[in-house]
PDB file of C-alpha atoms in Angstrom:
ATOM      1  CA  MET A   5      16.426  -5.684  13.735  1.00 46.00           C
ATOM      2  CA  MET A   6      14.982  -8.687  11.930  1.00 53.00           C
ATOM      3  CA  ALA A   7      12.111  -6.630  10.470  1.00 53.00           C
ATOM      4  CA  ALA A   8      14.534  -4.063   9.083  1.00 55.00           C
ATOM      5  CA  GLN A   9      16.412  -6.792   7.235  1.00 58.00           C
ATOM      6  CA  LEU A  10      13.203  -7.976   5.559  1.00 59.00           C
ATOM      7  CA  LEU A  11      12.873  -4.636   3.785  1.00 65.00           C
ATOM      8  CA  PHE A  12      16.062  -5.225   1.822  1.00 74.00           C
ATOM      9  CA  ILE A  13      15.034  -8.002  -0.549  1.00 76.00           C
ATOM     10  CA  GLY A  14      17.160  -8.297  -3.656  1.00 82.00           C
ATOM     11  CA  THR A  15      16.283  -9.312  -7.204  1.00 84.00           C
ATOM     12  CA  THR A  16      17.328 -12.915  -6.669  1.00 88.00           C
ATOM     13  CA  GLU A  17      15.066 -13.288  -3.666  1.00 87.00           C
ATOM     14  CA  LEU A  18      12.126 -11.727  -5.509  1.00 81.00           C
ATOM     15  CA  MET A  19      12.624 -14.119  -8.440  1.00 87.00           C
ATOM     16  CA  LEU A  20      12.721 -17.064  -6.044  1.00 90.00           C
ATOM     17  CA  ILE A  21       9.511 -15.945  -4.335  1.00 87.00           C
ATOM     18  CA  ALA A  22       7.812 -15.418  -7.714  1.00 85.00           C
ATOM     19  CA  GLY A  23       8.888 -18.877  -8.865  1.00 88.00           C
ATOM     20  CA  ILE A  24       7.537 -20.538  -5.736  1.00 91.00           C
ATOM     21  CA  ALA A  25       4.248 -18.626  -6.055  1.00 87.00           C
ATOM     22  CA  LEU A  26       3.970 -19.711  -9.688  1.00 87.00           C
ATOM     23  CA  LEU A  27       4.511 -23.348  -8.717  1.00 90.00           C
ATOM     24  CA  LEU A  28       2.018 -23.178  -5.847  1.00 89.00           C
ATOM     25  CA  PHE A  29      -0.827 -21.328  -7.551  1.00 85.00           C
ATOM     26  CA  GLY A  30      -0.292 -21.985 -11.247  1.00 85.00           C
ATOM     27  CA  GLY A  31      -0.177 -19.690 -14.245  1.00 84.00           C
ATOM     28  CA  LYS A  32      -3.918 -19.061 -14.425  1.00 86.00           C
ATOM     29  CA  LYS A  33      -4.626 -18.297 -10.779  1.00 88.00           C
ATOM     30  CA  LEU A  34      -1.573 -16.094 -10.102  1.00 84.00           C
ATOM     31  CA  PRO A  35      -2.619 -13.124 -12.320  1.00 87.00           C
ATOM     32  CA  GLU A  36      -6.075 -13.164 -10.732  1.00 89.00           C
ATOM     33  CA  MET A  37      -4.537 -13.079  -7.275  1.00 86.00           C
ATOM     34  CA  MET A  38      -2.178 -10.223  -8.187  1.00 86.00           C
ATOM     35  CA  ARG A  39      -5.054  -8.266  -9.727  1.00 91.00           C
ATOM     36  CA  GLY A  40      -7.064  -8.699  -6.542  1.00 91.00           C
ATOM     37  CA  MET A  41      -4.085  -7.647  -4.453  1.00 89.00           C
ATOM     38  CA  GLY A  42      -3.632  -4.530  -6.593  1.00 91.00           C
ATOM     39  CA  ARG A  43      -7.291  -3.607  -6.172  1.00 94.00           C
ATOM     40  CA  GLY A  44      -7.005  -4.131  -2.427  1.00 93.00           C
ATOM     41  CA  ILE A  45      -3.964  -1.879  -2.193  1.00 92.00           C
ATOM     42  CA  SER A  46      -5.651   0.846  -4.238  1.00 93.00           C
ATOM     43  CA  GLU A  47      -8.771   0.659  -2.042  1.00 94.00           C
ATOM     44  CA  PHE A  48      -6.581   0.901   1.060  1.00 93.00           C
ATOM     45  CA  LYS A  49      -4.819   3.994  -0.294  1.00 92.00           C
ATOM     46  CA  LYS A  50      -8.163   5.551  -1.201  1.00 92.00           C
ATOM     47  CA  GLY A  51      -9.528   4.889   2.291  1.00 92.00           C
ATOM     48  CA  ALA A  52      -6.404   6.255   3.938  1.00 90.00           C
ATOM     49  CA  LYS A  53      -6.645   9.431   1.868  1.00 90.00           C
ATOM     50  CA  GLU A  54     -10.319   9.854   2.774  1.00 91.00           C
ATOM     51  CA  ALA A  55      -9.478   9.386   6.450  1.00 90.00           C
ATOM     52  CA  VAL A  56      -6.824  12.122   6.372  1.00 90.00           C
ATOM     53  CA  GLU A  57      -8.849  14.742   4.458  1.00 90.00           C
ATOM     54  CA  PRO A  58     -11.039  15.889   7.416  1.00 89.00           C
ATOM     55  CA  PHE A  59      -7.960  16.455   9.543  1.00 90.00           C
ATOM     56  CA  GLU A  60      -6.293  18.502   6.801  1.00 89.00           C
ATOM     57  CA  GLU A  61      -9.429  20.637   6.447  1.00 90.00           C
ATOM     58  CA  ALA A  62      -9.558  21.186  10.210  1.00 90.00           C
ATOM     59  CA  LYS A  63      -5.902  22.194  10.196  1.00 91.00           C
ATOM     60  CA  LYS A  64      -6.569  24.748   7.436  1.00 90.00           C
ATOM     61  CA  ASP A  65      -9.478  26.174   9.439  1.00 89.00           C
ATOM     62  CA  ILE A  66      -7.341  26.442  12.559  1.00 91.00           C
ATOM     63  CA  ASP A  67      -4.541  28.126  10.603  1.00 89.00           C
ATOM     64  CA  GLU A  68      -7.020  30.672   9.214  1.00 88.00           C
ATOM     65  CA  VAL A  69      -8.324  31.468  12.706  1.00 88.00           C
ATOM     66  CA  ILE A  70      -4.782  31.902  14.018  1.00 88.00           C
ATOM     67  CA  LYS A  71      -3.869  34.288  11.166  1.00 84.00           C
ATOM     68  CA  GLU A  72      -6.845  36.524  11.997  1.00 73.00           C
TER      69      GLU A  72
END
């Protein structure tokens, strides 16, 4: 139940978190960290897509065999 409540973060909470991050890491380091985080997320999505592709191809092959 606690994890479900963490998904519902409002604007005020996000602003508070951003303010604390700005105070902790400073104005110069924060954009670098966010850029790195964005690259990490995009690499994760790319890897996840590459991991799913072989299974989708196998499913298509199986569907073709079943139709015959």
